[in-house]
Amino acid sequence: MRISLDDDQIAEIRTMIFSIVQDALKEINSTKPYLNRKGIAKYFGVSESTISNWVSLGMPVAIINGRKLYGKQSVTKWLKSHEISSQGQNKKPTAMKIVKG
């Protein structure tokens, strides 16, 4: 299969790619050490409800004038403290048998 694009389509694709790359570079170079819930969720690639769940599990949060802020470094450290080794992760669960007496 062969696809042909005219000059306008090629220019539009180039513009879109350039914009996507610029946005990605801005995000990578973001120097904000603290983010709101939406920002920290995006930073770690999880949903906002996951962030709320993690907070209930003890993830650190800074509250300034009633506003919750999440430090990238402290959240990363908290996540690392909850890592488990890959040994044993692939174990099959043992079968259990219920014995009626």
Tab-separated table of C-alpha atoms in Angstrom:
chain	number	residue	atom	x	y	z
A	1	MET	CA	0.000	0.000	0.000
A	2	ARG	CA	1.249	3.444	-0.840
A	3	ILE	CA	0.033	6.671	0.730
A	4	SER	CA	0.535	10.010	-0.967
A	5	LEU	CA	0.309	13.308	0.862
A	6	ASP	CA	0.165	16.753	-0.654
A	7	ASP	CA	2.411	19.584	0.544
A	8	ASP	CA	-0.257	21.019	2.884
A	9	GLN	CA	-0.756	17.657	4.597
A	10	ILE	CA	2.994	17.213	5.029
A	11	ALA	CA	3.285	20.712	6.511
A	12	GLU	CA	0.388	20.005	8.896
A	13	ILE	CA	1.989	16.765	10.087
A	14	ARG	CA	5.333	18.529	10.632
A	15	THR	CA	3.600	21.251	12.655
A	16	MET	CA	1.799	18.667	14.788
A	17	ILE	CA	4.991	16.705	15.452
A	18	PHE	CA	6.901	19.887	16.323
A	19	SER	CA	4.163	20.907	18.772
A	20	ILE	CA	4.115	17.477	20.442
A	21	VAL	CA	7.903	17.480	20.840
A	22	GLN	CA	7.861	21.010	22.274
A	23	ASP	CA	5.191	20.063	24.830
A	24	ALA	CA	7.149	16.958	25.834
A	25	LEU	CA	10.351	18.963	26.293
A	26	LYS	CA	8.534	21.519	28.450
A	27	GLU	CA	7.199	18.737	30.630
A	28	ILE	CA	10.605	17.073	30.958
A	29	ASN	CA	12.276	20.357	31.829
A	30	SER	CA	9.647	21.337	34.360
A	31	THR	CA	11.567	22.468	37.416
A	32	LYS	CA	8.580	22.601	39.734
A	33	PRO	CA	9.510	20.457	42.731
A	34	TYR	CA	5.895	20.355	43.993
A	35	LEU	CA	2.765	19.616	41.989
A	36	ASN	CA	-0.961	19.528	42.662
A	37	ARG	CA	-2.857	16.215	42.554
A	38	LYS	CA	-3.531	16.425	38.824
A	39	GLY	CA	0.100	17.282	38.079
A	40	ILE	CA	1.589	14.537	40.252
A	41	ALA	CA	-0.818	12.001	38.732
A	42	LYS	CA	0.309	12.993	35.244
A	43	TYR	CA	3.978	12.987	36.329
A	44	PHE	CA	3.718	9.371	37.539
A	45	GLY	CA	1.301	8.282	34.820
A	46	VAL	CA	-1.534	7.282	37.145
A	47	SER	CA	-5.063	8.517	37.772
A	48	GLU	CA	-5.931	11.174	40.324
A	49	SER	CA	-7.885	8.576	42.306
A	50	THR	CA	-4.687	6.512	42.542
A	51	ILE	CA	-2.956	9.517	44.109
A	52	SER	CA	-5.793	9.813	46.647
A	53	ASN	CA	-5.442	6.105	47.399
A	54	TRP	CA	-1.682	6.423	47.856
A	55	VAL	CA	-2.215	9.343	50.269
A	56	SER	CA	-4.525	7.119	52.333
A	57	LEU	CA	-1.672	4.576	52.402
A	58	GLY	CA	0.755	7.160	53.792
A	59	MET	CA	2.218	8.911	50.756
A	60	PRO	CA	3.637	12.277	51.862
A	61	VAL	CA	1.659	15.424	51.101
A	62	ALA	CA	2.339	19.050	52.012
A	63	ILE	CA	-0.672	21.150	52.976
A	64	ILE	CA	-0.157	24.882	52.555
A	65	ASN	CA	-3.135	27.137	53.291
A	66	GLY	CA	-5.439	24.164	52.736
A	67	ARG	CA	-3.893	23.332	49.366
A	68	LYS	CA	-2.340	19.891	48.949
A	69	LEU	CA	1.010	19.735	47.172
A	70	TYR	CA	3.044	16.659	46.359
A	71	GLY	CA	6.841	16.730	46.181
A	72	LYS	CA	8.296	14.796	43.252
A	73	GLN	CA	11.314	13.664	45.272
A	74	SER	CA	9.403	12.689	48.396
A	75	VAL	CA	6.759	10.765	46.433
A	76	THR	CA	9.487	8.977	44.444
A	77	LYS	CA	11.233	8.086	47.713
A	78	TRP	CA	7.936	6.831	49.187
A	79	LEU	CA	7.262	4.693	46.115
A	80	LYS	CA	10.785	3.242	46.226
A	81	SER	CA	10.278	2.333	49.876
A	82	HIS	CA	7.305	0.212	48.799
A	83	GLU	CA	9.123	-1.687	46.056
A	84	ILE	CA	9.427	-5.427	46.400
A	85	SER	CA	11.965	-7.682	44.780
A	86	SER	CA	10.966	-9.504	41.645
A	87	GLN	CA	11.755	-12.817	43.347
A	88	GLY	CA	8.549	-14.580	44.169
A	89	GLN	CA	6.362	-12.336	42.041
A	90	ASN	CA	5.914	-15.083	39.460
A	91	LYS	CA	4.992	-17.763	41.963
A	92	LYS	CA	1.760	-19.501	41.264
A	93	PRO	CA	-0.694	-19.272	44.134
A	94	THR	CA	-0.966	-22.428	46.171
A	95	ALA	CA	-4.247	-24.241	45.958
A	96	MET	CA	-6.313	-24.314	49.102
A	97	LYS	CA	-8.750	-27.012	49.986
A	98	ILE	CA	-11.645	-26.501	52.331
A	99	VAL	CA	-12.159	-29.465	54.603
A	100	LYS	CA	-15.589	-29.809	56.114
A	101	GLY	CA	-15.505	-31.525	59.433
